[in-house]
Amino acid sequence: MKKRLLLFSIFVIMMFSFTGCGGQTLTEYEQQNESSNIAATDNDATTDTMTVQPEAETQKPETVSVCIFYSNAQATGFESAEVSLKQLTPDNLLAELAKVNVVSYDTKVLNFSQSGKSLTLDLSADFSNYINMMGTAGEYIVLGSLVNTFLTAYDADDILITIKGKTLETSHAIYDKALTMYETSDSAFQGEEEGKKEPMAYRLKDTAYTQDDIKIYYPQFDGMPDEELQKEWNQAIFEIVSVDSEKDEKEYESYDVDYKVGLCTTEKISFLFTEKTKISDEINTRTYALTFDLVEGKSLRFGEMTDMMETVSYNMANGGYFKVTNSDVDREAFDEYYKQKIKDSGDFREMFLRYDYDLTDLSFEPQGYSYINGDGELEIIMNPVPELSENQLIIQTGIKIK
């Protein structure tokens, strides 16, 4: 009898040792099975022999099933698929998204947090570099796939995506707010695209006008679908760069105009003109600019770049970031001068509203100009301020156009 009790005790200890990997508790189903085994063993204890139960199989690590989103074959919407992860982590999700080209393989998670139904995902600069190579449609697909995957996996309502702790910016948008679920149907995506105007096709011709001591080089549009608009723009450019002999009574010894192209995309193009005149052996230089919006079909004045104008106005009135590039102008002297002239950012706004040529009224004399350089950065060209400089003031705003 003692021998039977000893065997029974060892058997019970062995049974409790098989509770699964990592010390996990038994499932309800396993607990029920264990109770049945113990009851059966207890009944067998009255017999002379004991049947040894087979050892339980080692429990396999549990996996997590998640749904990932990615582009459909036409890049007009999303598809989704269920994948298994060893563990739900941002890194594991990113690894799966890299397999379907939603992120680049070198994109890393720098930080991740969840507060209730809100997520914050901080990624390496590799993701910013990757998405900035996309067009509008590609950007929508990439961000939508990333957002939908994380919101679904973590059962969240919104997610803020940052790059090295800073706002994610692309050539199309600034993502400074949390994003919610993207529409997954083709029709929703197509509807968004259909509601957006397409930029007009165009070509540029380098044109010259030379006569005696006048040398003018200027651009002309060609191949635009709207021939009337093309004619209007080309005529306006020519009138702006030309000498108006009836209006200007100065006797020029020479009159030279050249230009360069700054920002040049399918949506916007910006030109910077340099005019050099010589009168009585005195050479004067003037710089001005023209920017065209190929989506809206109009010349773009600074006053119409509302968000950027507001930012520049605030910075200049409150000592924010901007740089005066003139070597003969000290920033401290610049700030001190405008403190006496400008009481708040509203005064700067009023001034900026009178910047740039109005192609519908070329008799309008701009008080300054806005120019978007080849890096997409906004520059301000202020007319000369005698108290600061005899030359025009060139201001680098540090703002990139979107």
Tab-separated table of C-alpha atoms in Angstrom:
chain	number	residue	atom	x	y	z
A	1	MET	CA	0.000	0.000	0.000
A	2	LYS	CA	2.849	2.438	0.886
A	3	LYS	CA	4.486	1.677	-2.454
A	4	ARG	CA	1.265	2.527	-4.276
A	5	LEU	CA	0.916	5.836	-2.391
A	6	LEU	CA	4.540	6.780	-3.192
A	7	LEU	CA	4.045	6.125	-6.915
A	8	PHE	CA	0.814	8.093	-6.865
A	9	SER	CA	2.553	11.127	-5.230
A	10	ILE	CA	5.363	11.114	-7.807
A	11	PHE	CA	2.815	10.907	-10.624
A	12	VAL	CA	0.848	13.894	-9.319
A	13	ILE	CA	4.050	15.971	-9.007
A	14	MET	CA	4.958	15.085	-12.616
A	15	MET	CA	1.519	16.135	-13.819
A	16	PHE	CA	1.803	19.614	-12.207
A	17	SER	CA	5.269	20.131	-13.707
A	18	PHE	CA	3.789	20.223	-17.281
A	19	THR	CA	2.047	23.618	-17.128
A	20	GLY	CA	3.283	24.980	-20.475
A	21	CYS	CA	6.173	27.227	-21.694
A	22	GLY	CA	7.499	30.000	-19.522
A	23	GLY	CA	5.516	29.014	-16.450
A	24	GLN	CA	2.183	29.913	-18.049
A	25	THR	CA	-0.961	28.850	-16.260
A	26	LEU	CA	-3.019	26.051	-17.676
A	27	THR	CA	-5.869	26.896	-19.994
A	28	GLU	CA	-9.408	25.998	-19.013
A	29	TYR	CA	-9.322	23.170	-21.520
A	30	GLU	CA	-6.006	21.878	-20.011
A	31	GLN	CA	-7.327	22.207	-16.469
A	32	GLN	CA	-10.324	20.092	-17.362
A	33	ASN	CA	-8.075	17.442	-18.869
A	34	GLU	CA	-5.847	17.421	-15.792
A	35	SER	CA	-8.839	16.899	-13.482
A	36	SER	CA	-9.926	13.915	-15.550
A	37	ASN	CA	-6.431	12.435	-15.420
A	38	ILE	CA	-6.185	12.818	-11.634
A	39	ALA	CA	-9.612	11.217	-11.142
A	40	ALA	CA	-8.621	8.307	-13.349
A	41	THR	CA	-5.342	7.887	-11.477
A	42	ASP	CA	-7.141	7.924	-8.144
A	43	ASN	CA	-9.421	5.097	-9.292
A	44	ASP	CA	-6.459	3.064	-10.535
A	45	ALA	CA	-4.694	3.347	-7.165
A	46	THR	CA	-6.764	0.433	-5.783
A	47	THR	CA	-5.351	-1.947	-8.390
A	48	ASP	CA	-2.124	-3.938	-8.052
A	49	THR	CA	-0.539	-2.330	-11.200
A	50	MET	CA	-0.451	1.274	-12.423
A	51	THR	CA	-0.704	2.498	-16.009
A	52	VAL	CA	1.851	5.267	-16.669
A	53	GLN	CA	0.358	8.153	-18.702
A	54	PRO	CA	2.379	9.422	-21.734
A	55	GLU	CA	4.312	12.662	-21.177
A	56	ALA	CA	2.613	15.849	-22.385
A	57	GLU	CA	4.059	17.419	-25.535
A	58	THR	CA	6.064	20.624	-25.070
A	59	GLN	CA	3.750	23.578	-25.724
A	60	LYS	CA	4.696	25.655	-28.819
A	61	PRO	CA	5.147	29.430	-28.409
A	62	GLU	CA	1.923	31.294	-29.066
A	63	THR	CA	1.740	33.634	-32.117
A	64	VAL	CA	-0.314	36.760	-32.704
A	65	SER	CA	-2.377	37.239	-35.863
A	66	VAL	CA	-2.530	40.804	-37.219
A	67	CYS	CA	-3.904	42.431	-40.338
A	68	ILE	CA	-1.476	44.445	-42.477
A	69	PHE	CA	-2.478	46.876	-45.231
A	70	TYR	CA	-0.658	47.563	-48.493
A	71	SER	CA	-1.256	48.859	-52.018
A	72	ASN	CA	-3.411	47.034	-54.513
A	73	ALA	CA	-1.941	46.184	-57.922
A	74	GLN	CA	-3.289	49.387	-59.493
A	75	ALA	CA	-2.063	51.634	-56.645
A	76	THR	CA	-5.599	53.014	-56.372
A	77	GLY	CA	-6.487	51.614	-52.954
A	78	PHE	CA	-5.598	49.128	-50.252
A	79	GLU	CA	-5.485	45.403	-49.831
A	80	SER	CA	-5.032	43.570	-46.553
A	81	ALA	CA	-3.674	40.229	-45.404
A	82	GLU	CA	-3.433	38.381	-42.104
A	83	VAL	CA	0.076	37.557	-40.895
A	84	SER	CA	1.400	35.828	-37.776
A	85	LEU	CA	3.858	37.540	-35.448
A	86	LYS	CA	5.804	35.934	-32.601
A	87	GLN	CA	4.841	39.005	-30.588
A	88	LEU	CA	2.940	42.220	-31.287
A	89	THR	CA	5.619	44.925	-31.368
A	90	PRO	CA	6.113	47.996	-33.567
A	91	ASP	CA	9.347	46.484	-34.915
A	92	ASN	CA	7.617	43.271	-35.953
A	93	LEU	CA	4.824	45.226	-37.662
A	94	LEU	CA	7.368	47.349	-39.507
A	95	ALA	CA	9.223	44.249	-40.671
A	96	GLU	CA	6.031	42.894	-42.233
A	97	LEU	CA	5.238	46.248	-43.863
A	98	ALA	CA	8.727	46.364	-45.369
A	99	LYS	CA	7.992	43.077	-47.137
A	100	VAL	CA	5.113	44.752	-49.008
A	101	ASN	CA	6.976	48.034	-49.725
A	102	VAL	CA	5.016	50.183	-47.289
A	103	VAL	CA	8.263	51.209	-45.541
A	104	SER	CA	11.896	50.837	-46.535
A	105	TYR	CA	13.883	48.021	-44.945
A	106	ASP	CA	16.164	50.515	-43.212
A	107	THR	CA	13.275	52.313	-41.464
A	108	LYS	CA	13.617	51.942	-37.692
A	109	VAL	CA	11.239	52.529	-34.769
A	110	LEU	CA	12.829	55.110	-32.472
A	111	ASN	CA	9.964	55.356	-30.022
A	112	PHE	CA	6.418	54.092	-29.591
A	113	SER	CA	3.736	54.721	-26.995
A	114	GLN	CA	0.044	54.146	-26.477
A	115	SER	CA	-2.260	56.239	-24.338
A	116	GLY	CA	-5.798	54.893	-24.342
A	117	LYS	CA	-6.907	54.830	-27.966
A	118	SER	CA	-4.084	57.092	-29.205
A	119	LEU	CA	-0.699	55.991	-30.546
A	120	THR	CA	2.566	57.846	-31.101
A	121	LEU	CA	5.098	56.352	-33.505
A	122	ASP	CA	8.513	57.964	-33.950
A	123	LEU	CA	10.472	56.680	-36.956
A	124	SER	CA	13.978	57.179	-38.300
A	125	ALA	CA	14.703	59.661	-41.089
A	126	ASP	CA	14.810	56.727	-43.521
A	127	PHE	CA	11.008	56.725	-43.637
A	128	SER	CA	10.912	60.444	-44.457
A	129	ASN	CA	13.452	59.918	-47.253
A	130	TYR	CA	11.386	56.999	-48.564
A	131	ILE	CA	8.001	58.728	-48.617
A	132	ASN	CA	9.442	61.928	-50.089
A	133	MET	CA	10.292	59.987	-53.233
A	134	MET	CA	6.562	59.326	-53.745
A	135	GLY	CA	4.008	61.241	-55.735
A	136	THR	CA	0.699	62.262	-54.181
A	137	ALA	CA	-0.943	58.882	-54.788
A	138	GLY	CA	2.052	56.919	-53.522
A	139	GLU	CA	2.229	59.035	-50.381
A	140	TYR	CA	-1.455	58.410	-49.700
A	141	ILE	CA	-1.008	54.652	-50.069
A	142	VAL	CA	2.145	54.439	-47.939
A	143	LEU	CA	0.795	56.533	-45.066
A	144	GLY	CA	-2.637	54.911	-45.247
A	145	SER	CA	-1.134	51.415	-45.089
A	146	LEU	CA	1.084	52.325	-42.144
A	147	VAL	CA	-1.711	54.081	-40.251
A	148	ASN	CA	-4.342	51.403	-40.860
A	149	THR	CA	-1.972	48.585	-39.888
A	150	PHE	CA	-1.024	50.138	-36.532
A	151	LEU	CA	-4.545	51.304	-35.647
A	152	THR	CA	-5.972	47.859	-36.391
A	153	ALA	CA	-3.227	45.956	-34.580
A	154	TYR	CA	-3.458	48.062	-31.407
A	155	ASP	CA	-7.219	48.685	-31.575
A	156	ALA	CA	-6.602	52.449	-31.566
A	157	ASP	CA	-8.441	55.463	-32.994
A	158	ASP	CA	-5.560	57.702	-34.071
A	159	ILE	CA	-1.788	57.781	-34.472
A	160	LEU	CA	0.743	60.621	-34.569
A	161	ILE	CA	3.730	59.798	-36.782
A	162	THR	CA	6.948	61.756	-36.230
A	163	ILE	CA	10.486	61.623	-37.598
A	164	LYS	CA	13.269	61.729	-35.006
A	165	GLY	CA	10.852	63.497	-32.686
A	166	LYS	CA	9.907	66.147	-35.242
A	167	THR	CA	6.902	66.696	-37.502
A	168	LEU	CA	6.735	64.527	-40.606
A	169	GLU	CA	6.894	66.772	-43.689
A	170	THR	CA	6.710	65.830	-47.347
A	171	SER	CA	6.622	67.803	-50.568
A	172	HIS	CA	2.822	67.520	-50.447
A	173	ALA	CA	1.803	67.957	-46.808
A	174	ILE	CA	2.795	68.590	-43.197
A	175	TYR	CA	1.553	65.829	-40.864
A	176	ASP	CA	1.516	67.678	-37.552
A	177	LYS	CA	-1.715	66.109	-36.291
A	178	ALA	CA	-2.723	62.570	-35.389
A	179	LEU	CA	-4.067	60.522	-38.298
A	180	THR	CA	-7.170	58.365	-38.268
A	181	MET	CA	-8.167	55.343	-40.336
A	182	TYR	CA	-7.815	55.788	-44.098
A	183	GLU	CA	-10.679	54.749	-46.358
A	184	THR	CA	-9.853	51.350	-47.832
A	185	SER	CA	-12.199	51.215	-50.821
A	186	ASP	CA	-11.047	52.047	-54.333
A	187	SER	CA	-13.970	54.402	-54.806
A	188	ALA	CA	-13.025	56.477	-51.757
A	189	PHE	CA	-9.458	56.870	-52.998
A	190	GLN	CA	-10.513	57.608	-56.544
A	191	GLY	CA	-13.024	60.144	-55.308
A	192	GLU	CA	-10.274	62.022	-53.539
A	193	GLU	CA	-8.097	61.964	-56.635
A	194	GLU	CA	-10.992	62.999	-58.885
A	195	GLY	CA	-11.693	66.010	-56.697
A	196	LYS	CA	-8.154	67.262	-57.141
A	197	LYS	CA	-7.184	69.425	-60.096
A	198	GLU	CA	-4.471	68.132	-62.360
A	199	PRO	CA	-1.555	70.444	-63.202
A	200	MET	CA	-1.326	71.754	-66.738
A	201	ALA	CA	1.349	70.392	-69.029
A	202	TYR	CA	3.928	72.922	-70.185
A	203	ARG	CA	7.372	73.407	-71.702
A	204	LEU	CA	9.767	76.322	-71.337
A	205	LYS	CA	11.535	78.206	-74.100
A	206	ASP	CA	14.601	80.298	-73.418
A	207	THR	CA	13.946	83.512	-75.335
A	208	ALA	CA	16.119	86.531	-76.043
A	209	TYR	CA	15.552	90.125	-77.130
A	210	THR	CA	18.613	92.093	-78.139
A	211	GLN	CA	18.882	95.529	-79.729
A	212	ASP	CA	21.879	97.856	-79.511
A	213	ASP	CA	22.800	97.954	-75.792
A	214	ILE	CA	19.715	96.055	-74.669
A	215	LYS	CA	20.070	92.362	-73.902
A	216	ILE	CA	17.102	90.610	-72.337
A	217	TYR	CA	16.849	86.891	-71.690
A	218	TYR	CA	13.538	85.614	-70.437
A	219	PRO	CA	11.389	82.444	-70.337
A	220	GLN	CA	8.279	81.721	-72.355
A	221	PHE	CA	5.727	78.953	-71.830
A	222	ASP	CA	4.991	76.530	-74.633
A	223	GLY	CA	2.719	73.512	-75.141
A	224	MET	CA	0.102	74.536	-72.564
A	225	PRO	CA	-3.405	73.168	-73.227
A	226	ASP	CA	-4.902	76.591	-72.484
A	227	GLU	CA	-3.482	78.661	-75.312
A	228	GLU	CA	-5.145	81.898	-74.160
A	229	LEU	CA	-3.617	81.587	-70.696
A	230	GLN	CA	-0.238	80.767	-72.228
A	231	LYS	CA	-0.416	83.876	-74.390
A	232	GLU	CA	-1.439	86.003	-71.396
A	233	TRP	CA	1.453	84.768	-69.252
A	234	ASN	CA	4.051	85.103	-71.984
A	235	GLN	CA	2.966	88.651	-72.803
A	236	ALA	CA	3.056	89.626	-69.119
A	237	ILE	CA	6.573	88.231	-68.697
A	238	PHE	CA	7.798	90.134	-71.740
A	239	GLU	CA	6.246	93.412	-70.556
A	240	ILE	CA	7.752	93.044	-67.076
A	241	VAL	CA	11.301	92.429	-68.306
A	242	SER	CA	11.232	94.971	-71.144
A	243	VAL	CA	12.236	98.608	-71.172
A	244	ASP	CA	9.163	100.811	-71.287
A	245	SER	CA	10.490	103.720	-73.332
A	246	GLU	CA	7.266	105.701	-73.008
A	247	LYS	CA	7.122	105.335	-69.235
A	248	ASP	CA	10.859	105.390	-68.443
A	249	GLU	CA	12.613	108.553	-69.594
A	250	LYS	CA	16.041	107.439	-68.329
A	251	GLU	CA	18.818	107.230	-70.898
A	252	TYR	CA	20.285	103.782	-70.454
A	253	GLU	CA	23.811	103.140	-71.602
A	254	SER	CA	23.015	99.459	-71.225
A	255	TYR	CA	20.062	97.402	-70.098
A	256	ASP	CA	20.615	93.708	-69.323
A	257	VAL	CA	18.165	91.166	-67.916
A	258	ASP	CA	18.874	87.517	-67.208
A	259	TYR	CA	16.958	84.896	-65.250
A	260	LYS	CA	17.230	81.553	-63.529
A	261	VAL	CA	14.655	78.913	-62.683
A	262	GLY	CA	14.156	78.140	-59.004
A	263	LEU	CA	11.459	75.669	-57.993
A	264	CYS	CA	10.397	73.685	-61.054
A	265	THR	CA	7.733	71.013	-60.628
A	266	THR	CA	4.622	69.945	-62.482
A	267	GLU	CA	2.600	72.100	-60.057
A	268	LYS	CA	4.667	75.271	-59.551
A	269	ILE	CA	7.532	77.116	-61.187
A	270	SER	CA	9.400	80.145	-59.881
A	271	PHE	CA	11.689	82.515	-61.842
A	272	LEU	CA	14.288	84.917	-60.447
A	273	PHE	CA	15.219	87.844	-62.697
A	274	THR	CA	18.316	90.030	-62.361
A	275	GLU	CA	18.234	93.418	-64.073
A	276	LYS	CA	21.403	95.446	-64.530
A	277	THR	CA	21.270	98.973	-65.876
A	278	LYS	CA	24.009	101.483	-66.592
A	279	ILE	CA	23.358	105.210	-66.535
A	280	SER	CA	26.194	107.755	-66.589
A	281	ASP	CA	28.690	104.991	-65.778
A	282	GLU	CA	26.673	104.033	-62.698
A	283	ILE	CA	25.555	100.397	-62.599
A	284	ASN	CA	22.372	99.512	-60.729
A	285	THR	CA	21.130	96.011	-60.004
A	286	ARG	CA	17.564	94.997	-59.257
A	287	THR	CA	16.138	91.541	-58.531
A	288	TYR	CA	12.525	90.481	-58.905
A	289	ALA	CA	10.593	87.234	-59.221
A	290	LEU	CA	7.547	85.553	-60.702
A	291	THR	CA	5.918	82.321	-59.521
A	292	PHE	CA	3.246	80.429	-61.446
A	293	ASP	CA	0.727	77.909	-60.132
A	294	LEU	CA	0.154	75.314	-62.860
A	295	VAL	CA	-2.751	73.728	-60.963
A	296	GLU	CA	-4.843	76.840	-60.390
A	297	GLY	CA	-3.657	78.505	-63.596
A	298	LYS	CA	-2.503	81.815	-62.120
A	299	SER	CA	0.567	83.756	-61.050
A	300	LEU	CA	1.134	83.194	-57.338
A	301	ARG	CA	1.600	86.223	-55.131
A	302	PHE	CA	2.959	86.138	-51.587
A	303	GLY	CA	-0.349	87.271	-50.147
A	304	GLU	CA	-1.957	84.105	-51.526
A	305	MET	CA	0.540	81.836	-49.745
A	306	THR	CA	-1.482	82.421	-46.596
A	307	ASP	CA	0.123	79.989	-44.143
A	308	MET	CA	3.660	80.924	-45.117
A	309	MET	CA	2.901	84.636	-45.094
A	310	GLU	CA	1.445	84.302	-41.582
A	311	THR	CA	4.541	82.438	-40.370
A	312	VAL	CA	6.983	84.933	-41.877
A	313	SER	CA	4.973	87.871	-40.484
A	314	TYR	CA	5.023	86.381	-36.997
A	315	ASN	CA	8.736	85.535	-37.117
A	316	MET	CA	9.750	88.976	-38.324
A	317	ALA	CA	7.601	90.716	-35.721
A	318	ASN	CA	8.656	88.489	-32.821
A	319	GLY	CA	12.292	87.669	-33.484
A	320	GLY	CA	11.636	84.210	-34.896
A	321	TYR	CA	13.780	82.446	-37.464
A	322	PHE	CA	14.788	84.261	-40.641
A	323	LYS	CA	18.130	85.276	-42.095
A	324	VAL	CA	19.147	88.525	-43.782
A	325	THR	CA	21.708	87.452	-46.365
A	326	ASN	CA	23.049	90.936	-47.200
A	327	SER	CA	26.626	91.163	-45.981
A	328	ASP	CA	26.232	94.870	-45.184
A	329	VAL	CA	23.143	94.424	-42.969
A	330	ASP	CA	23.347	93.335	-39.345
A	331	ARG	CA	20.379	91.297	-38.061
A	332	GLU	CA	20.303	93.252	-34.825
A	333	ALA	CA	20.104	96.539	-36.725
A	334	PHE	CA	17.389	95.068	-38.955
A	335	ASP	CA	15.279	94.052	-35.938
A	336	GLU	CA	15.797	97.400	-34.245
A	337	TYR	CA	14.741	99.319	-37.353
A	338	TYR	CA	11.489	97.397	-37.773
A	339	LYS	CA	10.652	97.621	-34.085
A	340	GLN	CA	10.297	101.357	-34.691
A	341	LYS	CA	8.222	100.896	-37.851
A	342	ILE	CA	6.153	97.776	-37.181
A	343	LYS	CA	4.016	97.293	-34.088
A	344	ASP	CA	2.927	93.679	-34.699
A	345	SER	CA	2.734	90.893	-37.278
A	346	GLY	CA	-0.397	92.481	-38.765
A	347	ASP	CA	1.708	95.347	-40.123
A	348	PHE	CA	4.023	92.886	-41.864
A	349	ARG	CA	0.997	91.127	-43.352
A	350	GLU	CA	-0.267	94.422	-44.758
A	351	MET	CA	3.114	95.015	-46.343
A	352	PHE	CA	3.369	91.493	-47.786
A	353	LEU	CA	-0.051	91.799	-49.410
A	354	ARG	CA	1.517	94.397	-51.710
A	355	TYR	CA	4.296	92.052	-52.820
A	356	ASP	CA	4.739	90.542	-56.308
A	357	TYR	CA	3.401	91.532	-59.700
A	358	ASP	CA	-0.312	91.383	-60.347
A	359	LEU	CA	-0.531	90.102	-63.921
A	360	THR	CA	-4.057	91.489	-64.255
A	361	ASP	CA	-2.738	95.007	-63.576
A	362	LEU	CA	0.882	95.530	-64.569
A	363	SER	CA	0.703	99.196	-63.560
A	364	PHE	CA	0.830	97.956	-59.965
A	365	GLU	CA	4.283	98.525	-58.446
A	366	PRO	CA	5.208	95.743	-55.978
A	367	GLN	CA	6.812	96.679	-52.655
A	368	GLY	CA	8.826	93.475	-52.777
A	369	TYR	CA	8.862	89.951	-54.167
A	370	SER	CA	8.641	86.331	-53.112
A	371	TYR	CA	10.746	83.630	-54.706
A	372	ILE	CA	10.931	79.855	-54.246
A	373	ASN	CA	14.456	78.629	-54.817
A	374	GLY	CA	15.567	75.312	-56.280
A	375	ASP	CA	15.463	73.660	-52.851
A	376	GLY	CA	11.828	74.654	-52.434
A	377	GLU	CA	12.651	77.298	-49.794
A	378	LEU	CA	10.803	80.586	-49.688
A	379	GLU	CA	12.886	83.756	-49.997
A	380	ILE	CA	11.696	87.342	-49.603
A	381	ILE	CA	13.135	90.177	-51.703
A	382	MET	CA	12.489	93.490	-49.958
A	383	ASN	CA	12.884	96.795	-51.770
A	384	PRO	CA	15.838	98.885	-50.534
A	385	VAL	CA	15.550	100.437	-47.079
A	386	PRO	CA	17.909	103.469	-47.140
A	387	GLU	CA	18.434	103.350	-43.355
A	388	LEU	CA	19.757	99.781	-43.681
A	389	SER	CA	21.114	99.338	-47.202
A	390	GLU	CA	21.062	100.837	-50.665
A	391	ASN	CA	20.527	97.327	-52.017
A	392	GLN	CA	17.474	95.134	-51.879
A	393	LEU	CA	17.237	92.983	-48.753
A	394	ILE	CA	17.204	89.227	-49.342
A	395	ILE	CA	15.531	87.254	-46.559
A	396	GLN	CA	15.826	83.494	-46.192
A	397	THR	CA	12.689	82.410	-44.322
A	398	GLY	CA	13.659	78.785	-43.672
A	399	ILE	CA	10.208	77.725	-44.899
A	400	LYS	CA	9.755	75.047	-47.539
A	401	ILE	CA	6.807	75.311	-49.846
A	402	LYS	CA	4.215	72.489	-49.825
